[in-house]
Amino acid sequence: MTQETPQPQLDTIASADGDGRNERHRSRMARKKAVIDDKIAQAQRDCGVIVITTGNGKGKSSSGFGMVVRAMGHGMKTGVVQFIKGAIPTGEEKFLRRFPEECEFHVMGEGYTWETQDRTRDIAKAEAAWEQARRMLRDPSFGLVLFDELNIALKLGYLDVSTVIADLQARPEMQHVVITGRGAPQALVDAADTVTDMTPVKHAFAQGIRAQAGVEM
Amino acid sequence: MTQETPQPQLDTIASADGDGRNERHRSRMARKKAVIDDKIAQAQRDCGVIVITTGNGKGKSSSGFGMVVRAMGHGMKTGVVQFIKGAIPTGEEKFLRRFPEECEFHVMGEGYTWETQDRTRDIAKAEAAWEQARRMLRDPSFGLVLFDELNIALKLGYLDVSTVIADLQARPEMQHVVITGRGAPQALVDAADTVTDMTPVKHAFAQGIRAQAGVEM
């Protein structure tokens, strides 16, 4: 969040062009910087955070995978458990399986709930997936873990929300957890640090364009 | 989107437990599948899409980077141009620079606008960044390109929206473009295929937790 101030020479040139727009921009940005710096000064705690991406819009899982590679860039070991998806090998799975030392990847689901149509089997899969997740939550060598589509498993009642929250809260202090999927339960939202609702504005699918490799899968 | 139907044997066990919940689940999911299959049947067009992630919530850039690795998993060549960020090396930059053949990465900004406080210089940087972006938009070897924080450069008037849209529309037919940042201009939203507004529900920062490596940077 820190950065050198602009070079004095460039400022002089900017003022010399006479329209005052640069000067107004500078003073507006200086005020903005003061407000932001003050907020930064007040936020000094470091700890693992729980991030939830939910809602009906596109970008929930992809933002989770973006955080996984961001963490890998910082040298963290990461873990991924996919709860619902699984029938179709995805680009993110193909890519991340190239780095087994950096990212432990588990696909535990068998596909979307409307494809399996079998609640007993879906519950057994979700429970097995949560066992993998719990193991990661007890292992401080994982810097960031992603539980993709966990919200859906919770929403459908495949897993008990209070058990999941207790396991999350017992994790190592510096471990980050990212949880994705529509319909995050309120108790999980309450237990999280950062929550984003991905709100759809428009979607290519509605315009007759099918799911595109690289974008949706 | 296709998958084998569940095993008959498990269905029999499910019915035998007598509470009928599995059967209700199955018939609800069968109806849902019919609706979804019908929608899939109607969406058969393949083409490059423009995806925009905007809004004030967390997850815009990370979802863009998730799509980059998803595309890399499908063997596509990708390109990244970062328009505003740049002062601090990020995890995604460190990670993606390991694969120069698969991802061409350009950091063109010098940091947040309230840090640089210099409009003339910011405009020159944005124009240089758009030159890189335009080169990618004319090169069909790129399967997916990410223009991170382009929306902010447009919102601040650093780049002309109609020029940007014309360049986007002239790109190769199968190329995907992901554009991130707050305040996407309406004309760009109109030109896009998929648009998501990332709406903040809560953020760790407001609770005194500073930006965490792996999550925010």
Coordinates of C-alpha atoms in Angstrom, one line a residue:
Chain A
M1 CA 0.0 0.0 0.0
T2 CA 3.0 2.3 0.1
Q3 CA 4.5 3.9 -3.0
E4 CA 6.8 6.8 -3.9
T5 CA 5.2 10.1 -4.5
P6 CA 5.3 11.4 -8.1
Q7 CA 8.4 13.1 -9.5
P8 CA 8.5 16.9 -8.9
Q9 CA 9.5 17.5 -12.5
L10 CA 6.4 15.9 -14.0
D11 CA 4.2 17.9 -11.6
T12 CA 5.7 21.2 -13.0
I13 CA 5.0 20.1 -16.5
A14 CA 1.4 19.2 -15.5
S15 CA 0.8 22.7 -13.9
A16 CA 2.4 24.4 -16.9
D17 CA -0.2 23.1 -19.3
G18 CA -2.6 25.6 -17.8
D19 CA -5.9 23.8 -17.6
G20 CA -5.9 23.2 -13.9
R21 CA -7.4 19.7 -14.4
N22 CA -4.2 18.0 -13.2
E23 CA -4.2 20.2 -10.1
R24 CA -7.9 19.4 -9.2
H25 CA -7.1 15.7 -9.8
R26 CA -4.1 15.9 -7.6
S27 CA -6.0 17.5 -4.7
R28 CA -8.9 15.1 -5.0
M29 CA -6.6 12.2 -5.0
A30 CA -4.6 13.6 -2.1
R31 CA -7.8 13.8 0.0
K32 CA -8.8 10.3 -1.0
K33 CA -5.3 9.0 -0.1
A34 CA -5.6 10.6 3.4
V35 CA -8.9 8.8 4.0
I36 CA -7.6 5.5 2.7
D37 CA -4.3 5.8 4.6
D38 CA -6.3 6.4 7.8
K39 CA -8.3 3.3 7.2
I40 CA -5.2 1.3 6.5
A41 CA -3.6 2.6 9.8
Q42 CA -6.7 1.2 11.6
A43 CA -6.5 -2.2 10.0
Q44 CA -3.3 -3.7 11.3
R45 CA -4.4 -7.2 12.4
D46 CA -3.0 -10.2 10.5
C47 CA -4.9 -13.4 10.6
G48 CA -6.4 -16.1 8.4
V49 CA -9.7 -15.0 6.9
I50 CA -12.8 -16.8 5.8
V51 CA -13.9 -15.5 2.4
I52 CA -17.3 -16.4 0.9
T53 CA -18.4 -15.9 -2.6
T54 CA -22.1 -16.5 -3.2
G55 CA -25.1 -15.4 -5.3
N56 CA -26.4 -16.3 -8.7
G57 CA -23.8 -14.5 -10.9
K58 CA -20.8 -15.8 -12.6
G59 CA -17.4 -15.6 -11.0
K60 CA -17.8 -17.4 -7.6
S61 CA -15.5 -20.5 -8.3
S62 CA -13.2 -18.6 -10.6
S63 CA -12.5 -16.0 -7.9
G64 CA -11.7 -18.9 -5.6
F65 CA -9.3 -20.3 -8.1
G66 CA -7.8 -16.8 -8.5
M67 CA -7.1 -16.7 -4.8
V68 CA -5.5 -20.2 -5.0
V69 CA -3.0 -19.1 -7.6
R70 CA -2.4 -15.8 -5.8
A71 CA -1.5 -17.8 -2.6
M72 CA 0.7 -20.1 -4.7
G73 CA 2.5 -17.0 -6.0
H74 CA 3.3 -16.2 -2.3
G75 CA 4.8 -19.6 -1.8
M76 CA 1.8 -21.0 0.2
K77 CA 0.7 -24.6 0.0
T78 CA -2.9 -24.7 -1.1
G79 CA -5.7 -27.2 -1.0
V80 CA -8.9 -27.5 -3.1
V81 CA -12.0 -29.7 -2.4
Q82 CA -14.7 -29.6 -5.0
F83 CA -18.0 -30.6 -3.4
I84 CA -20.6 -30.7 -6.2
K85 CA -18.9 -30.5 -9.5
G86 CA -16.9 -33.5 -10.7
A87 CA -18.6 -35.0 -13.8
I88 CA -16.6 -32.9 -16.3
P89 CA -12.9 -32.3 -15.9
T90 CA -12.4 -28.6 -15.7
G91 CA -9.6 -26.3 -16.9
E92 CA -8.8 -25.3 -13.3
E93 CA -8.4 -29.0 -12.3
K94 CA -6.2 -29.8 -15.3
F95 CA -4.1 -26.8 -14.6
L96 CA -3.7 -27.2 -10.9
R97 CA -2.9 -30.9 -11.0
R98 CA 0.3 -30.0 -12.6
F99 CA 1.5 -28.7 -9.2
P100 CA 0.8 -31.5 -6.7
E101 CA 3.4 -30.2 -4.3
E102 CA 1.8 -26.7 -4.3
C103 CA -1.9 -27.6 -4.6
E104 CA -3.6 -30.7 -3.3
F105 CA -6.7 -31.1 -5.4
H106 CA -9.7 -33.3 -4.6
V107 CA -12.8 -33.6 -6.8
M108 CA -15.4 -35.3 -4.5
G109 CA -18.7 -34.6 -6.2
E110 CA -20.2 -36.5 -9.1
G111 CA -21.8 -33.5 -10.8
Y112 CA -24.7 -31.2 -10.4
T113 CA -27.5 -32.3 -8.1
W114 CA -30.0 -32.3 -10.9
E115 CA -27.8 -34.8 -12.8
T116 CA -27.2 -37.3 -10.0
Q117 CA -30.8 -37.1 -8.6
D118 CA -29.8 -39.3 -5.7
R119 CA -29.8 -37.7 -2.3
T120 CA -28.4 -40.6 -0.3
R121 CA -25.5 -40.9 -2.6
D122 CA -24.9 -37.1 -2.7
I123 CA -24.9 -37.0 1.1
A124 CA -22.3 -39.8 1.3
K125 CA -20.1 -37.9 -1.2
A126 CA -20.5 -34.6 0.7
E127 CA -19.5 -36.3 4.0
A128 CA -16.4 -37.8 2.4
A129 CA -15.5 -34.4 0.9
W130 CA -15.9 -32.8 4.3
E131 CA -13.5 -35.3 5.8
Q132 CA -10.9 -34.2 3.3
A133 CA -11.7 -30.6 4.1
R134 CA -11.4 -31.2 7.9
R135 CA -8.0 -32.8 7.4
M136 CA -6.8 -29.7 5.7
L137 CA -8.3 -27.5 8.4
R138 CA -6.2 -29.3 11.0
D139 CA -3.0 -29.0 9.0
P140 CA -1.1 -25.7 9.4
S141 CA 1.0 -26.4 6.4
F142 CA -2.0 -25.3 4.2
G143 CA -1.9 -21.5 3.8
L144 CA -5.1 -21.3 1.8
V145 CA -7.8 -23.8 1.2
L146 CA -10.7 -23.6 -1.2
F147 CA -14.0 -25.5 -0.6
D148 CA -15.7 -25.1 -4.0
E149 CA -19.5 -25.3 -4.0
L150 CA -19.6 -26.1 -0.3
N151 CA -22.5 -23.6 0.1
I152 CA -24.7 -25.8 -2.2
A153 CA -24.0 -28.9 -0.1
L154 CA -25.0 -26.9 3.0
K155 CA -28.1 -25.4 1.4
L156 CA -29.3 -28.9 0.4
G157 CA -28.8 -30.1 3.9
Y158 CA -26.1 -32.6 2.9
L159 CA -23.8 -31.3 5.7
D160 CA -24.5 -29.9 9.1
V161 CA -23.8 -26.1 9.2
S162 CA -22.8 -26.0 12.8
T163 CA -20.3 -28.9 12.4
V164 CA -18.8 -27.1 9.4
I165 CA -18.5 -23.8 11.3
A166 CA -16.9 -25.5 14.4
D167 CA -14.3 -27.1 12.2
L168 CA -13.6 -23.8 10.4
Q169 CA -13.2 -21.9 13.7
A170 CA -10.8 -24.6 15.0
R171 CA -8.4 -24.1 12.1
P172 CA -4.8 -22.8 12.3
E173 CA -4.8 -19.0 13.1
M174 CA -3.1 -17.9 9.8
Q175 CA -5.0 -20.2 7.4
H176 CA -7.3 -18.7 4.8
V177 CA -10.5 -20.4 3.7
V178 CA -12.4 -19.6 0.6
I179 CA -15.9 -21.0 0.3
T180 CA -18.0 -20.7 -2.9
G181 CA -21.5 -21.5 -4.2
R182 CA -25.0 -20.2 -4.3
G183 CA -27.1 -19.8 -1.2
A184 CA -24.5 -19.5 1.6
P185 CA -26.4 -20.1 4.9
Q186 CA -26.7 -17.1 7.1
A187 CA -24.8 -18.8 10.0
L188 CA -21.8 -19.2 7.7
V189 CA -22.0 -15.6 6.5
D190 CA -22.0 -14.5 10.1
A191 CA -18.9 -16.6 10.8
A192 CA -17.0 -15.2 7.7
D193 CA -14.8 -12.2 7.4
T194 CA -15.4 -11.2 3.8
V195 CA -18.5 -12.0 1.9
T196 CA -19.4 -11.1 -1.7
D197 CA -22.7 -11.6 -3.4
M198 CA -22.1 -12.1 -7.1
T199 CA -25.1 -10.5 -8.7
P200 CA -25.9 -11.4 -12.4
V201 CA -26.3 -8.4 -14.7
K202 CA -26.4 -10.4 -17.9
H203 CA -25.1 -13.9 -19.0
A204 CA -24.0 -15.2 -22.4
F205 CA -26.0 -18.4 -21.8
A206 CA -29.3 -16.4 -22.0
Q207 CA -28.1 -15.1 -25.4
G208 CA -27.7 -18.6 -26.9
I209 CA -24.0 -19.0 -26.2
R210 CA -23.2 -22.3 -24.5
A211 CA -20.6 -22.7 -21.7
Q212 CA -17.2 -21.9 -23.2
A213 CA -14.0 -23.7 -22.1
G214 CA -11.7 -21.3 -20.3
V215 CA -14.6 -19.1 -19.2
E216 CA -17.2 -21.3 -17.5
M217 CA -15.3 -24.6 -17.2
Chain B
M1 CA -23.2 -31.3 -19.0
T2 CA -23.8 -35.0 -19.6
Q3 CA -23.4 -37.7 -16.9
E4 CA -24.4 -41.2 -16.2
T5 CA -27.7 -41.7 -14.3
P6 CA -27.4 -43.1 -10.7
Q7 CA -27.1 -46.8 -10.1
P8 CA -30.5 -48.6 -9.7
Q9 CA -29.3 -50.5 -6.6
L10 CA -28.7 -47.4 -4.6
D11 CA -32.1 -46.1 -5.5
T12 CA -33.7 -49.2 -4.1
I13 CA -31.9 -48.8 -0.9
A14 CA -33.0 -45.2 -0.7
S15 CA -36.6 -46.1 -1.2
A16 CA -36.3 -48.8 1.4
D17 CA -35.5 -46.4 4.1
G18 CA -39.1 -45.4 4.0
D19 CA -39.1 -41.6 4.5
G20 CA -39.8 -40.8 0.9
R21 CA -37.3 -37.9 1.1
N22 CA -35.1 -39.4 -1.6
E23 CA -38.0 -39.9 -3.9
R24 CA -39.1 -36.3 -3.5
H25 CA -35.5 -35.2 -4.1
R26 CA -35.3 -37.3 -7.2
S27 CA -38.5 -36.0 -8.8
R28 CA -37.6 -32.3 -7.9
M29 CA -34.2 -32.8 -9.5
A30 CA -35.6 -34.6 -12.5
R31 CA -37.9 -31.6 -13.2
K32 CA -34.9 -29.2 -12.7
K33 CA -32.8 -31.3 -15.1
A34 CA -35.5 -31.1 -17.8
V35 CA -35.6 -27.2 -17.5
I36 CA -31.8 -27.0 -17.6
D37 CA -31.4 -29.5 -20.4
D38 CA -33.9 -27.5 -22.4
K39 CA -31.9 -24.3 -21.8
I40 CA -28.7 -26.1 -22.8
A41 CA -30.3 -27.3 -26.0
Q42 CA -31.2 -23.7 -26.9
A43 CA -27.7 -22.4 -26.2
Q44 CA -25.5 -24.0 -28.9
R45 CA -23.5 -21.2 -30.3
D46 CA -19.7 -21.2 -29.7
C47 CA -17.9 -17.9 -29.8
G48 CA -15.5 -15.7 -27.8
V49 CA -17.3 -13.9 -25.0
I50 CA -16.7 -10.6 -23.2
V51 CA -17.0 -11.1 -19.5
I52 CA -17.1 -8.1 -17.1
T53 CA -16.7 -8.2 -13.4
T54 CA -17.5 -5.0 -11.7
G55 CA -19.0 -3.6 -8.4
N56 CA -17.6 -2.7 -5.0
G57 CA -17.2 -6.2 -3.6
K58 CA -14.1 -8.5 -3.4
G59 CA -13.5 -11.0 -6.2
K60 CA -13.3 -9.0 -9.4
S61 CA -9.6 -9.5 -10.2
S62 CA -9.4 -12.9 -8.6
S63 CA -12.2 -14.2 -10.8
G64 CA -10.3 -12.8 -13.8
F65 CA -7.2 -14.7 -12.8
G66 CA -9.3 -17.8 -12.1
M67 CA -10.4 -17.7 -15.7
V68 CA -6.8 -17.2 -16.9
V69 CA -5.7 -20.5 -15.2
R70 CA -8.9 -22.2 -16.4
A71 CA -8.0 -21.3 -20.0
M72 CA -4.4 -22.4 -19.4
G73 CA -5.8 -25.7 -18.2
H74 CA -7.4 -26.1 -21.6
G75 CA -4.1 -25.3 -23.4
M76 CA -5.0 -21.8 -24.4
K77 CA -2.4 -19.0 -24.6
T78 CA -3.4 -16.2 -22.3
G79 CA -2.6 -12.5 -21.9
V80 CA -2.9 -10.2 -18.9
V81 CA -2.6 -6.4 -18.9
Q82 CA -3.0 -4.7 -15.5
F83 CA -4.1 -1.1 -15.9
I84 CA -4.0 0.5 -12.5
K85 CA -2.2 -1.8 -10.1
G86 CA 1.5 -2.1 -10.3
A87 CA 3.2 -0.6 -7.3
I88 CA 3.2 -3.8 -5.3
P89 CA 4.2 -7.2 -6.9
T90 CA 1.1 -9.4 -6.4
G91 CA 0.8 -13.2 -5.9
E92 CA -0.9 -13.6 -9.2
E93 CA 1.9 -11.8 -11.0
K94 CA 4.6 -13.8 -9.3
F95 CA 2.8 -17.0 -10.1
L96 CA 1.9 -16.4 -13.7
R97 CA 5.4 -15.1 -14.6
R98 CA 6.5 -18.7 -14.2
F99 CA 4.8 -19.6 -17.4
P100 CA 5.9 -17.0 -20.0
E101 CA 4.9 -19.3 -22.9
E102 CA 1.4 -19.7 -21.6
C103 CA 0.7 -16.3 -20.2
E104 CA 2.0 -13.0 -21.4
F105 CA 1.9 -10.7 -18.4
H106 CA 2.1 -6.9 -18.5
V107 CA 1.9 -4.6 -15.5
M108 CA 1.3 -1.1 -17.0
G109 CA 0.0 0.9 -14.0
E110 CA 2.1 2.5 -11.3
G111 CA -0.4 2.0 -8.5
Y112 CA -3.7 3.3 -7.3
T113 CA -4.8 6.7 -8.6
W114 CA -4.8 8.1 -5.1
E115 CA -1.2 7.2 -4.8
T116 CA 0.1 8.5 -8.1
Q117 CA -2.0 11.8 -7.9
D118 CA -0.8 12.6 -11.4
R119 CA -3.5 12.6 -14.1
T120 CA -1.2 13.4 -17.1
R121 CA 1.1 10.5 -16.2
D122 CA -1.8 8.1 -15.4
I123 CA -3.3 8.8 -18.9
A124 CA 0.0 8.2 -20.6
K125 CA 0.3 4.9 -18.7
A126 CA -3.3 3.9 -19.6
E127 CA -2.7 4.6 -23.3
A128 CA 0.5 2.5 -23.3
A129 CA -1.4 -0.3 -21.6
W130 CA -4.2 -0.1 -24.2
E131 CA -1.6 -0.4 -26.9
Q132 CA -0.5 -3.8 -25.4
A133 CA -4.2 -4.8 -25.1
R134 CA -4.9 -3.9 -28.7
R135 CA -2.0 -5.9 -29.9
M136 CA -3.4 -9.0 -28.1
L137 CA -6.9 -8.2 -29.5
R138 CA -5.4 -8.5 -33.0
D139 CA -3.6 -11.7 -32.4
P140 CA -5.7 -14.9 -32.7
S141 CA -3.0 -17.0 -30.9
F142 CA -4.4 -15.5 -27.6
G143 CA -7.4 -17.7 -26.5
L144 CA -8.3 -15.5 -23.5
V145 CA -7.0 -12.1 -22.4
L146 CA -7.6 -10.3 -19.1
F147 CA -7.6 -6.5 -18.9
D148 CA -7.4 -6.0 -15.1
E149 CA -8.8 -2.7 -13.7
L150 CA -9.6 -1.4 -17.2
N151 CA -13.0 -0.3 -16.0
I152 CA -11.3 2.2 -13.6
A153 CA -9.2 3.7 -16.4
L154 CA -12.4 4.1 -18.4
K155 CA -14.3 5.6 -15.5
L156 CA -11.6 8.1 -14.9
G157 CA -11.6 9.1 -18.6
Y158 CA -8.1 7.9 -19.2
L159 CA -9.2 6.0 -22.2
D160 CA -12.0 6.6 -24.7
V161 CA -14.8 4.0 -24.3
S162 CA -15.8 3.9 -27.9
T163 CA -12.3 3.2 -29.1
V164 CA -12.0 0.4 -26.6
I165 CA -15.3 -1.1 -27.7
A166 CA -14.4 -0.9 -31.4
D167 CA -11.1 -2.7 -30.7
L168 CA -12.9 -5.4 -28.6
Q169 CA -15.5 -5.9 -31.4
A170 CA -12.7 -6.3 -34.0
R171 CA -11.0 -9.2 -32.2
P172 CA -10.8 -12.8 -33.4
E173 CA -14.1 -14.6 -33.3
M174 CA -13.1 -17.2 -30.7
Q175 CA -11.1 -15.0 -28.4
H176 CA -12.4 -14.4 -24.8
V177 CA -11.9 -11.1 -23.0
V178 CA -12.3 -10.6 -19.3
I179 CA -12.5 -7.0 -18.0
T180 CA -12.4 -6.1 -14.3
G181 CA -12.7 -3.1 -12.1
R182 CA -15.3 -0.9 -10.4
G183 CA -17.6 1.3 -12.3
A184 CA -17.8 -0.4 -15.7
P185 CA -19.3 2.2 -18.1
Q186 CA -22.8 1.3 -19.4
A187 CA -21.6 1.3 -23.1
L188 CA -19.1 -1.5 -22.2
V189 CA -21.8 -3.4 -20.2
D190 CA -24.0 -3.2 -23.3
A191 CA -21.2 -4.6 -25.5
A192 CA -20.4 -7.5 -23.1
D193 CA -21.9 -11.0 -23.0
T194 CA -21.6 -11.8 -19.3
V195 CA -21.6 -9.1 -16.6
T196 CA -21.5 -9.7 -12.9
D197 CA -21.8 -7.1 -10.2
M198 CA -19.7 -8.1 -7.1
T199 CA -21.8 -6.8 -4.2
P200 CA -20.0 -6.5 -0.9
V201 CA -21.9 -8.1 2.0
K202 CA -19.0 -7.7 4.5
H203 CA -15.3 -7.2 4.3
A204 CA -12.5 -8.2 6.7
F205 CA -10.8 -4.8 6.3
A206 CA -13.8 -3.1 8.1
Q207 CA -13.1 -5.4 11.0
G208 CA -9.5 -4.2 11.4
I209 CA -7.9 -7.0 9.4
R210 CA -5.4 -5.7 6.9
A211 CA -5.0 -6.9 3.3
Q212 CA -3.7 -10.5 3.5
A213 CA -1.3 -12.0 1.0
G214 CA -3.0 -14.7 -1.0
V215 CA -6.4 -13.2 -0.5
E216 CA -6.2 -9.6 -1.5
M217 CA -2.8 -9.4 -3.2

